[in-house]
């Protein structure tokens, strides 16, 4: 079996595709070997149709014990495959299942793992370097791997689609592993109701501790409605006070958002919150404290009492829509 | 139900500043504290002990100052604490930290459950929990928002993005908790002060069967090459004036920007 190159693990073909596409700009060599692996009961069916332009080979490990909720089993299989095909770099998605599989796989292989990478690349001499945010997004750290294989989880972005030749499917290679399966089981999955999908919202009105009481939230909702925006909040509002569910929480441990417009009302601008809004097109801050860090990351800011500014904004917006602007 | 809770002593990330002149991160001058997620883990352990009995051992790999974090956790209801400390602690990657934790755990009394936070407030890697499971040959459950027990198994609710998953797992196991699992009790300053230092055992590596040389810079899988502060590049335009007027100005600007 060939050795070297990149091994991409995806929970399904789509994830493999997105990861492989995200990888290509960062790893510029056309001759770099990129292979993928899919696991689970329907792995070979899932693998059919992955483009040979993205990966040169797809390993298929078909085993009903390799279900989505079994990172212990999945990492055993991934480590076994890595010991057979000896990649220089293993890439998984920086989502909870991928993170867990990556950590256990790296442990099993006695190697290092860099999670939530923004970028990974091969050096001239073959070394692997990975870049990730630290301290809640305050800084970017670059790591070099001394061990092999390097294991990383990558933030999934939405790369520009390649024009793929549908006929050229990557060849499949069956791989079998001896598992020591874990007796963990998923008993039930309940979909959450009213899932606020902030990650897709185009306009967001978020509030923080500057809002003094739960009874004041309707004021914020009025502004959100006037803007056609989703409502959101900072960590203390959701996690500590429980005024809104954690689905509404924006920040490092909440949702990362990419709206056209983000209004931060009564939010001081802690680093972990900023980490979740950096890709917003326009950030507006309203805060009574002129020294609040939020103003450093805002495009437009108003230093003032939100209890005066927010109603004024609602009025101004309604005036705009009346004029048909 | 004997529980080991792994806690991390971290610089308070909200207090880390960027030096305006040099652009360097000022980490050393930031105050330090227990990582919030680990506090939820300690609280959960105390609640389990209140219900089922047993002993709680706190474990940390960190600088000597971590005794501050361990005293706080002991005041919350921990029984004893072990700190693995030394100069080599600073540059450990998460998989290596988990290795040290696992090695120490094997030296401790038998346990039914290992608890820690989903992530640490400084690294946000989410690696230590699952890695610890792998080092110890145990299953793990992450993102736990509710934890209950049924005989020799745990029943956990996991807080996924758009669903809640219920998982059954045999004990012993590693469980990492999220912040919505509980509201940690706040020990008073006096309660923390009253915790005798004799409840904290401090070990270097040899007592747990490892050597400093195992974690020398050349031996570690990752090396940190550089840290660059991320500069926010925003326009920082401030509107001044009375509310009605600034509101109008802002709306006009936003309309021009095409974001309304």
Coordinates of C-alpha atoms in Angstrom, one line a residue:
Chain A
X1 CA 0.0 0.0 0.0
X2 CA 1.2 3.5 -0.8
X3 CA 2.3 5.7 2.1
X4 CA 2.3 9.4 2.9
X5 CA -0.1 12.2 1.9
X6 CA -3.3 13.1 3.6
X7 CA -6.1 10.9 4.9
X8 CA -9.5 12.6 5.1
X9 CA -12.1 11.2 7.5
X10 CA -15.7 12.2 7.0
X11 CA -18.9 11.1 8.6
X12 CA -20.4 11.0 5.1
X13 CA -19.4 11.7 1.5
X14 CA -20.5 15.3 1.8
X15 CA -18.1 16.0 4.7
X16 CA -15.3 14.2 2.9
X17 CA -16.0 16.4 -0.2
X18 CA -16.1 19.7 1.8
X19 CA -12.9 18.8 3.8
X20 CA -11.0 17.8 0.6
X21 CA -12.0 21.0 -1.1
X22 CA -11.1 23.1 1.9
X23 CA -7.7 21.4 1.9
X24 CA -6.7 22.0 -1.6
X25 CA -5.8 25.6 -1.5
X26 CA -3.7 25.1 1.7
X27 CA -1.8 22.2 0.2
X28 CA -0.6 23.4 -3.1
X29 CA 1.1 20.4 -4.5
X30 CA -0.8 18.6 -7.3
X31 CA 1.2 15.5 -6.6
X32 CA 0.1 15.3 -3.0
X33 CA -1.7 12.0 -2.3
X34 CA -5.1 12.6 -0.8
X35 CA -7.1 9.6 0.3
X36 CA -10.4 9.4 2.1
X37 CA -12.1 6.9 4.5
X38 CA -15.7 6.3 5.2
X39 CA -17.0 3.9 7.8
X40 CA -20.3 2.4 8.9
X41 CA -22.9 0.0 7.8
X42 CA -23.5 1.7 4.4
X43 CA -20.0 2.9 3.8
X44 CA -19.5 1.5 0.3
X45 CA -22.7 2.9 -0.9
X46 CA -21.9 6.3 0.6
X47 CA -18.4 6.2 -1.0
X48 CA -19.7 5.8 -4.6
X49 CA -19.4 9.0 -6.6
X50 CA -16.7 10.7 -4.7
X51 CA -14.7 12.4 -7.4
X52 CA -11.3 11.2 -8.4
X53 CA -10.3 14.8 -8.8
X54 CA -10.6 15.3 -5.0
X55 CA -9.3 12.0 -3.7
X56 CA -7.2 9.3 -5.4
X57 CA -8.7 6.4 -3.3
X58 CA -11.5 5.9 -0.8
X59 CA -11.0 3.3 2.0
X60 CA -14.3 1.7 3.0
X61 CA -14.6 0.1 6.4
X62 CA -18.0 -1.5 6.5
X63 CA -19.1 -2.5 10.0
X64 CA -22.4 -2.0 11.8
X65 CA -20.5 -1.2 15.0
X66 CA -18.9 1.8 13.4
X67 CA -22.0 3.9 13.9
X68 CA -22.0 7.7 14.2
X69 CA -22.3 7.7 18.0
X70 CA -19.3 5.6 18.6
X71 CA -16.1 7.6 18.6
X72 CA -14.4 4.9 20.6
X73 CA -14.9 2.3 17.8
X74 CA -14.4 4.8 15.0
X75 CA -11.0 5.9 16.4
X76 CA -9.9 2.3 16.7
X77 CA -10.7 1.8 13.1
X78 CA -9.1 5.1 11.9
X79 CA -5.9 4.3 13.9
X80 CA -5.7 0.8 12.5
X81 CA -6.0 2.2 8.9
X82 CA -3.4 4.9 9.6
X83 CA -1.0 2.2 10.8
X84 CA -1.5 0.4 7.5
X85 CA -1.5 3.3 5.0
X86 CA 0.9 5.6 6.9
X87 CA -0.4 9.1 6.0
X88 CA 1.6 12.1 7.0
X89 CA -1.6 14.0 7.9
X90 CA -5.1 12.9 9.0
X91 CA -7.8 15.5 8.7
X92 CA -11.3 15.5 10.3
X93 CA -14.0 18.1 10.6
X94 CA -13.9 20.5 13.6
X95 CA -17.4 19.4 14.7
X96 CA -18.1 17.5 18.0
X97 CA -18.0 14.0 16.5
X98 CA -14.8 14.7 14.5
X99 CA -13.1 16.3 17.5
X100 CA -13.7 13.3 19.7
X101 CA -12.5 10.8 17.0
X102 CA -9.5 12.9 16.4
X103 CA -8.5 13.1 20.0
X104 CA -8.8 9.4 20.6
X105 CA -7.1 8.5 17.3
X106 CA -4.2 10.8 18.0
X107 CA -3.9 9.3 21.5
X108 CA -3.9 5.8 20.1
X109 CA -1.2 6.7 17.6
X110 CA 0.8 8.5 20.2
X111 CA 0.9 11.7 18.2
X112 CA -0.3 15.3 18.5
X113 CA -3.6 16.8 17.6
X114 CA -4.4 20.4 16.7
X115 CA -8.2 21.2 16.9
X116 CA -10.2 23.8 15.1
X117 CA -7.5 24.7 12.6
X118 CA -8.0 27.6 10.3
X119 CA -5.2 26.4 8.1
X120 CA -2.8 23.5 7.6
X121 CA 0.1 23.1 5.3
X122 CA 3.1 21.0 4.4
X123 CA 6.5 22.6 4.5
X124 CA 9.2 22.2 1.8
X125 CA 11.0 19.6 3.9
X126 CA 7.8 17.7 4.6
X127 CA 6.9 19.1 8.0
X128 CA 3.3 19.8 8.8
X129 CA 2.2 23.1 10.3
X130 CA -1.2 24.0 11.6
X131 CA -2.7 27.4 12.7
X132 CA -5.5 27.9 15.2
X133 CA -7.0 30.6 17.3
X134 CA -6.2 30.6 21.0
X135 CA -7.4 32.6 24.1
X136 CA -10.9 32.7 22.7
X137 CA -9.9 34.2 19.4
X138 CA -7.5 36.9 20.7
X139 CA -4.5 35.4 18.9
X140 CA -3.5 33.0 16.2
X141 CA -1.0 30.3 17.1
X142 CA 1.1 28.3 14.7
X143 CA 2.2 24.8 15.6
X144 CA 4.7 22.4 14.0
X145 CA 4.2 18.7 14.3
X146 CA 7.1 16.6 15.4
X147 CA 5.2 13.4 15.4
X148 CA 3.6 11.4 12.6
X149 CA 1.0 11.3 11.5
X150 CA -0.2 14.8 12.2
X151 CA -3.8 14.9 13.3
X152 CA -6.0 18.0 12.8
X153 CA -9.6 19.0 12.8
X154 CA -10.4 21.7 10.3
X155 CA -13.0 24.4 10.5
X156 CA -15.3 23.7 7.6
X157 CA -15.7 26.6 5.3
X158 CA -17.7 26.8 2.1
X159 CA -15.1 26.7 -0.6
X160 CA -16.0 27.5 -4.2
X161 CA -17.4 24.5 -6.0
X162 CA -15.1 22.8 -8.4
X163 CA -16.5 21.7 -11.7
X164 CA -16.3 18.0 -11.2
X165 CA -16.3 15.3 -13.9
X166 CA -19.1 13.1 -12.6
X167 CA -17.8 10.0 -14.4
X168 CA -14.5 9.9 -12.7
X169 CA -15.2 8.2 -9.4
X170 CA -12.4 7.5 -7.0
X171 CA -11.7 3.8 -6.6
X172 CA -12.8 2.1 -3.4
X173 CA -10.6 -0.1 -1.3
X174 CA -12.2 -2.3 1.4
X175 CA -10.4 -2.4 4.7
X176 CA -11.3 -4.5 7.7
X177 CA -10.4 -4.0 11.3
X178 CA -10.5 -6.1 14.4
X179 CA -12.6 -4.1 16.9
X180 CA -12.9 -4.1 20.7
X181 CA -16.3 -2.5 20.6
X182 CA -17.5 -0.4 23.5
X183 CA -20.8 -1.1 25.1
X184 CA -22.1 2.4 24.9
X185 CA -25.4 2.9 23.2
X186 CA -27.7 5.8 22.1
X187 CA -31.1 5.2 23.7
X188 CA -32.9 8.1 22.2
X189 CA -32.6 11.2 20.1
X190 CA -35.1 14.1 20.5
X191 CA -35.0 16.9 18.0
X192 CA -35.1 20.3 19.7
X193 CA -38.0 22.5 19.0
X194 CA -37.7 26.0 17.7
X195 CA -34.1 25.7 16.8
X196 CA -32.9 29.2 16.1
X197 CA -30.5 28.9 13.3
X198 CA -28.3 31.9 13.9
X199 CA -25.6 30.6 11.7
X200 CA -27.7 31.4 8.7
X201 CA -29.2 34.6 9.9
X202 CA -28.6 37.7 7.7
X203 CA -29.4 40.2 10.5
X204 CA -29.0 39.7 14.2
X205 CA -29.9 41.8 17.2
X206 CA -28.0 40.5 20.2
X207 CA -28.1 41.7 23.8
X208 CA -26.0 41.3 26.9
X209 CA -25.9 42.3 30.5
X210 CA -26.6 45.9 29.7
X211 CA -30.3 44.8 29.6
X212 CA -31.2 45.0 33.2
X213 CA -34.2 42.7 33.4
X214 CA -35.9 39.8 31.6
X215 CA -39.0 42.1 31.4
X216 CA -37.0 44.4 29.0
X217 CA -36.5 41.7 26.4
X218 CA -39.7 42.7 24.4
X219 CA -37.9 46.1 23.7
X220 CA -35.1 44.2 22.0
X221 CA -37.6 42.0 20.2
X222 CA -39.3 45.1 18.8
X223 CA -36.0 46.2 17.4
X224 CA -35.3 42.8 15.9
X225 CA -38.7 42.8 14.3
X226 CA -38.3 46.3 12.9
X227 CA -35.0 45.1 11.3
X228 CA -36.2 41.7 10.2
X229 CA -33.5 40.2 12.4
X230 CA -33.0 37.2 14.6
X231 CA -32.6 37.8 18.3
X232 CA -29.5 36.5 20.1
X233 CA -27.5 37.0 23.3
X234 CA -24.2 36.9 25.0
X235 CA -23.1 34.0 27.2
X236 CA -24.2 35.3 30.6
X237 CA -27.7 35.8 29.4
X238 CA -28.1 32.2 28.2
X239 CA -25.7 30.2 30.4
X240 CA -25.9 32.1 33.7
X241 CA -29.4 33.8 33.7
X242 CA -31.2 31.4 31.3
X243 CA -33.3 34.3 29.9
X244 CA -32.9 32.8 26.4
X245 CA -31.9 29.2 25.5
X246 CA -28.3 28.5 24.6
X247 CA -29.4 28.2 21.0
X248 CA -29.5 32.0 21.0
X249 CA -26.0 32.3 22.4
X250 CA -23.4 33.8 20.2
X251 CA -19.7 33.3 20.8
X252 CA -17.0 30.8 21.2
X253 CA -19.1 28.3 23.1
X254 CA -22.3 29.3 21.3
X255 CA -22.8 29.9 17.7
X256 CA -20.4 31.6 15.2
X257 CA -22.5 33.9 13.0
X258 CA -21.8 35.5 9.6
X259 CA -24.6 38.0 9.2
X260 CA -24.7 41.2 7.1
X261 CA -25.6 43.1 10.2
X262 CA -24.8 42.4 13.8
X263 CA -26.2 44.7 16.5
X264 CA -24.6 44.3 19.9
X265 CA -26.7 45.9 22.6
X266 CA -25.4 46.2 26.1
X267 CA -22.7 43.7 25.3
X268 CA -19.3 44.6 26.7
X269 CA -17.3 42.7 24.0
X270 CA -15.5 39.9 25.8
X271 CA -13.0 38.0 23.6
X272 CA -15.2 34.9 23.6
X273 CA -18.1 36.8 22.2
X274 CA -16.1 38.6 19.6
X275 CA -14.8 35.2 18.4
X276 CA -18.3 34.4 17.3
X277 CA -19.0 37.6 15.3
X278 CA -15.7 38.3 13.5
X279 CA -17.1 37.4 10.1
X280 CA -20.1 39.8 10.3
X281 CA -20.1 42.3 7.5
X282 CA -21.2 45.2 9.7
X283 CA -21.0 45.3 13.5
X284 CA -22.9 48.0 15.4
X285 CA -22.4 48.5 19.1
X286 CA -24.7 50.3 21.6
X287 CA -23.3 50.6 25.1
X288 CA -23.3 53.1 27.9
X289 CA -19.7 52.4 28.7
X290 CA -17.3 54.2 26.3
X291 CA -14.5 51.9 27.4
X292 CA -16.3 48.7 26.6
X293 CA -14.0 46.6 24.3
X294 CA -17.0 46.0 21.9
X295 CA -16.3 49.5 20.4
X296 CA -12.9 48.4 19.2
X297 CA -14.4 45.7 17.0
X298 CA -17.4 47.7 15.9
X299 CA -17.9 49.5 12.6
X300 CA -20.4 51.9 14.1
X301 CA -20.9 52.6 17.7
X302 CA -23.3 54.6 19.8
X303 CA -22.3 55.4 23.4
X304 CA -25.6 55.9 25.2
X305 CA -28.4 54.4 27.2
X306 CA -29.9 51.5 25.3
X307 CA -33.2 52.3 26.9
X308 CA -33.2 55.5 25.0
X309 CA -31.3 54.5 21.9
X310 CA -33.2 51.3 21.1
X311 CA -36.7 53.0 21.0
X312 CA -35.2 55.8 18.9
X313 CA -33.8 53.2 16.5
X314 CA -37.2 51.5 16.3
X315 CA -38.8 54.8 15.5
X316 CA -36.2 55.7 12.9
X317 CA -36.6 52.3 11.2
X318 CA -40.3 52.6 11.1
X319 CA -39.9 56.0 9.6
X320 CA -37.6 54.6 6.9
X321 CA -40.1 51.9 5.9
X322 CA -42.9 54.4 5.8
X323 CA -40.9 56.4 3.3
X324 CA -40.5 53.2 1.3
X325 CA -36.7 53.5 1.6
Chain B
X1 CA -19.7 6.4 43.8
X2 CA -16.0 7.4 43.8
X3 CA -15.4 10.3 41.5
X4 CA -12.2 11.9 40.1
X5 CA -12.7 15.4 38.8
X6 CA -10.0 16.9 36.6
X7 CA -9.7 20.6 36.9
X8 CA -7.6 23.2 35.1
X9 CA -6.1 26.3 36.5
X10 CA -6.1 28.9 33.7
X11 CA -5.3 32.5 33.0
X12 CA -8.6 34.4 32.8
X13 CA -9.0 34.9 29.1
X14 CA -11.1 38.0 29.6
X15 CA -8.2 39.6 31.3
X16 CA -5.5 38.9 28.6
X17 CA -4.5 42.2 27.0
X18 CA -2.5 43.0 23.9
X19 CA 0.4 45.3 24.5
X20 CA -0.3 48.4 22.4
X21 CA 3.3 49.0 21.6
X22 CA 4.8 45.6 21.0
X23 CA 1.6 43.8 19.9
X24 CA 2.5 41.0 22.3
X25 CA 0.0 39.1 24.4
X26 CA 0.2 39.8 28.1
X27 CA -0.7 36.4 29.5
X28 CA 1.5 36.3 32.6
X29 CA 0.0 39.4 34.1
X30 CA -3.6 38.1 33.7
X31 CA -5.2 36.8 36.9
X32 CA -5.7 33.1 37.1
X33 CA -8.6 31.0 38.1
X34 CA -10.4 27.7 37.8
X35 CA -11.7 27.0 34.3
X36 CA -15.5 27.6 34.5
X37 CA -16.4 24.3 32.8
X38 CA -14.4 22.4 35.4
X39 CA -16.3 24.2 38.1
X40 CA -19.5 22.7 36.6
X41 CA -17.8 19.3 36.8
X42 CA -16.9 19.8 40.4
X43 CA -20.5 20.9 41.2
X44 CA -21.9 17.8 39.5
X45 CA -19.5 15.6 41.4
X46 CA -20.7 17.1 44.7
X47 CA -24.3 16.6 43.8
X48 CA -23.7 13.0 43.0
X49 CA -21.8 12.5 46.3
X50 CA -24.7 14.2 48.1
X51 CA -27.0 11.6 46.5
X52 CA -25.0 8.4 46.4
X53 CA -22.2 8.9 48.9
X54 CA -18.5 8.2 48.0
X55 CA -15.4 10.3 47.8
X56 CA -14.3 13.0 45.4
X57 CA -10.7 13.4 44.4
X58 CA -9.7 16.5 42.5
X59 CA -6.8 16.2 40.1
X60 CA -4.9 18.9 38.2
X61 CA -1.8 19.1 36.0
X62 CA -0.5 22.7 36.4
X63 CA 1.7 25.3 38.0
X64 CA 2.0 25.6 41.8
X65 CA -0.6 28.4 41.7
X66 CA -3.1 25.7 40.8
X67 CA -3.4 25.0 44.6
X68 CA -5.7 28.1 44.5
X69 CA -8.1 26.3 42.1
X70 CA -7.9 23.1 44.1
X71 CA -8.7 24.9 47.4
X72 CA -11.8 26.4 45.8
X73 CA -12.9 23.0 44.5
X74 CA -12.2 21.4 47.9
X75 CA -14.3 24.1 49.5
X76 CA -17.2 23.2 47.1
X77 CA -17.2 19.7 48.4
X78 CA -14.1 17.8 47.2
X79 CA -12.4 15.4 49.7
X80 CA -8.8 15.5 48.6
X81 CA -6.7 16.9 45.8
X82 CA -3.7 15.9 43.8
X83 CA -1.6 18.4 41.8
X84 CA 1.0 17.2 39.4
X85 CA 3.4 20.1 38.9
X86 CA 6.7 21.2 37.5
X87 CA 8.4 23.5 35.0
X88 CA 7.6 21.1 32.1
X89 CA 3.8 21.8 32.6
X90 CA 3.9 25.0 30.5
X91 CA 4.3 23.6 27.0
X92 CA 2.3 20.4 27.2
X93 CA -0.2 19.7 24.4
X94 CA -3.6 18.3 25.4
X95 CA -2.9 14.7 24.5
X96 CA 0.2 14.9 26.7
X97 CA -1.7 16.5 29.5
X98 CA -4.2 13.7 29.3
X99 CA -1.4 11.2 29.4
X100 CA -0.1 12.7 32.7
X101 CA -3.6 12.7 34.1
X102 CA -4.2 9.1 33.2
X103 CA -0.9 8.0 34.7
X104 CA -1.7 9.8 37.9
X105 CA -5.2 8.3 38.0
X106 CA -3.8 4.8 37.8
X107 CA -1.9 5.6 41.0
X108 CA -5.1 6.7 42.8
X109 CA -7.8 4.6 44.5
X110 CA -10.4 2.9 42.3
X111 CA -13.0 5.1 40.8
X112 CA -16.4 4.8 39.1
X113 CA -16.5 8.0 37.2
X114 CA -14.1 10.7 35.9
X115 CA -15.6 14.2 35.3
X116 CA -14.2 17.3 33.7
X117 CA -15.4 20.2 31.6
X118 CA -16.1 19.9 27.9
X119 CA -13.3 22.4 27.1
X120 CA -10.8 24.5 29.0
X121 CA -11.4 28.2 29.0
X122 CA -7.9 28.9 27.6
X123 CA -7.4 26.2 25.0
X124 CA -10.9 25.3 23.9
X125 CA -9.5 22.2 22.3
X126 CA -12.0 19.7 23.8
X127 CA -9.3 17.0 23.5
X128 CA -8.5 16.0 27.1
X129 CA -11.7 14.3 28.0
X130 CA -11.8 11.8 25.0
X131 CA -8.0 11.4 25.1
X132 CA -8.2 10.5 28.8
X133 CA -10.7 7.9 27.9
X134 CA -8.4 6.4 25.3
X135 CA -5.3 6.5 27.6
X136 CA -7.3 4.6 30.3
X137 CA -9.2 2.3 27.9
X138 CA -12.5 3.7 29.0
X139 CA -15.5 5.0 27.0
X140 CA -16.3 8.7 27.2
X141 CA -19.5 10.9 26.9
X142 CA -19.2 14.6 26.0
X143 CA -21.5 17.6 26.0
X144 CA -23.4 16.2 28.9
X145 CA -26.2 18.5 30.2
X146 CA -27.8 15.9 32.6
X147 CA -26.3 12.9 34.3
X148 CA -28.0 10.1 36.1
X149 CA -27.2 6.5 37.1
X150 CA -28.9 3.2 36.7
X151 CA -27.0 0.5 38.5
X152 CA -23.5 0.2 37.1
X153 CA -24.3 2.4 34.1
X154 CA -24.7 6.0 33.5
X155 CA -27.6 7.6 31.7
X156 CA -26.5 11.0 30.1
X157 CA -28.3 13.6 28.1
X158 CA -26.1 15.2 25.5
X159 CA -26.7 18.7 24.3
X160 CA -26.2 18.6 20.6
X161 CA -26.9 21.6 18.3
X162 CA -30.3 20.7 17.2
X163 CA -31.1 17.6 19.2
X164 CA -30.8 16.1 22.7
X165 CA -29.3 12.6 22.7
X166 CA -29.7 10.1 25.5
X167 CA -26.7 7.8 26.0
X168 CA -26.3 4.8 28.2
X169 CA -22.7 3.9 29.1
X170 CA -21.2 1.3 31.4
X171 CA -19.1 2.5 34.3
X172 CA -16.3 3.4 34.8
X173 CA -16.4 6.1 32.1
X174 CA -15.1 9.6 31.4
X175 CA -17.8 12.3 31.2
X176 CA -17.3 15.9 30.1
X177 CA -20.0 18.4 31.0
X178 CA -21.3 21.6 29.5
X179 CA -22.2 24.7 31.4
X180 CA -25.9 24.2 31.4
X181 CA -25.7 21.0 33.5
X182 CA -25.8 22.9 36.8
X183 CA -25.1 26.2 38.5
X184 CA -22.0 25.8 40.6
X185 CA -22.2 26.7 44.3
X186 CA -20.0 29.6 45.4
X187 CA -17.9 28.8 48.4
X188 CA -17.3 31.9 50.6
X189 CA -13.8 33.4 50.9
X190 CA -13.7 32.1 54.4
X191 CA -14.6 28.6 53.4
X192 CA -11.8 28.5 50.8
X193 CA -9.3 29.9 53.3
X194 CA -10.3 27.2 55.8
X195 CA -9.3 24.4 53.5
X196 CA -6.1 23.0 54.9
X197 CA -3.2 22.7 52.4
X198 CA -2.6 19.2 53.8
X199 CA -5.6 18.1 51.7
X200 CA -3.6 18.8 48.6
X201 CA -0.8 16.4 47.6
X202 CA 1.7 17.9 45.2
X203 CA 3.6 15.4 43.0
X204 CA 6.3 15.8 40.5
X205 CA 6.6 13.2 37.7
X206 CA 8.7 10.5 39.3
X207 CA 6.1 9.6 42.0
X208 CA 3.7 8.6 39.2
X209 CA 6.3 6.8 37.2
X210 CA 7.2 9.4 34.6
X211 CA 10.3 11.4 34.0
X212 CA 10.7 15.1 33.1
X213 CA 12.7 13.9 30.1
X214 CA 9.6 12.2 28.7
X215 CA 8.1 15.7 28.3
X216 CA 11.2 17.6 27.1
X217 CA 10.6 20.0 24.2
X218 CA 12.1 17.6 21.7
X219 CA 9.9 14.7 22.8
X220 CA 6.6 16.5 22.7
X221 CA 4.5 15.9 19.5
X222 CA 3.7 19.6 19.0
X223 CA 5.9 22.7 19.1
X224 CA 4.5 26.2 19.3
X225 CA 6.1 28.3 16.6
X226 CA 4.5 31.7 17.0
X227 CA 1.6 33.6 18.5
X228 CA 0.2 36.6 16.6
X229 CA -2.6 38.8 18.1
X230 CA -5.5 39.0 15.8
X231 CA -6.1 42.7 15.1
X232 CA -9.7 43.8 14.6
X233 CA -9.9 45.9 11.5
X234 CA -13.2 47.8 11.8
X235 CA -14.0 51.3 11.1
X236 CA -14.8 52.4 14.7
X237 CA -17.1 55.2 13.7
X238 CA -18.8 56.7 16.7
X239 CA -22.1 58.5 16.5
X240 CA -22.6 61.3 19.1
X241 CA -25.7 63.2 20.0
X242 CA -29.1 62.8 21.4
X243 CA -30.8 59.4 20.8
X244 CA -33.3 60.5 18.1
X245 CA -30.6 62.0 16.0
X246 CA -28.0 59.3 16.3
X247 CA -30.7 56.7 15.5
X248 CA -31.5 58.6 12.3
X249 CA -27.8 58.8 11.3
X250 CA -27.1 55.2 12.0
X251 CA -30.1 54.1 10.0
X252 CA -29.0 56.2 7.1
X253 CA -25.5 54.8 7.2
X254 CA -26.8 51.2 7.4
X255 CA -29.1 51.8 4.5
X256 CA -26.2 53.1 2.5
X257 CA -24.2 50.0 3.4
X258 CA -27.0 47.9 2.1
X259 CA -27.4 45.8 5.2
X260 CA -30.9 46.9 6.2

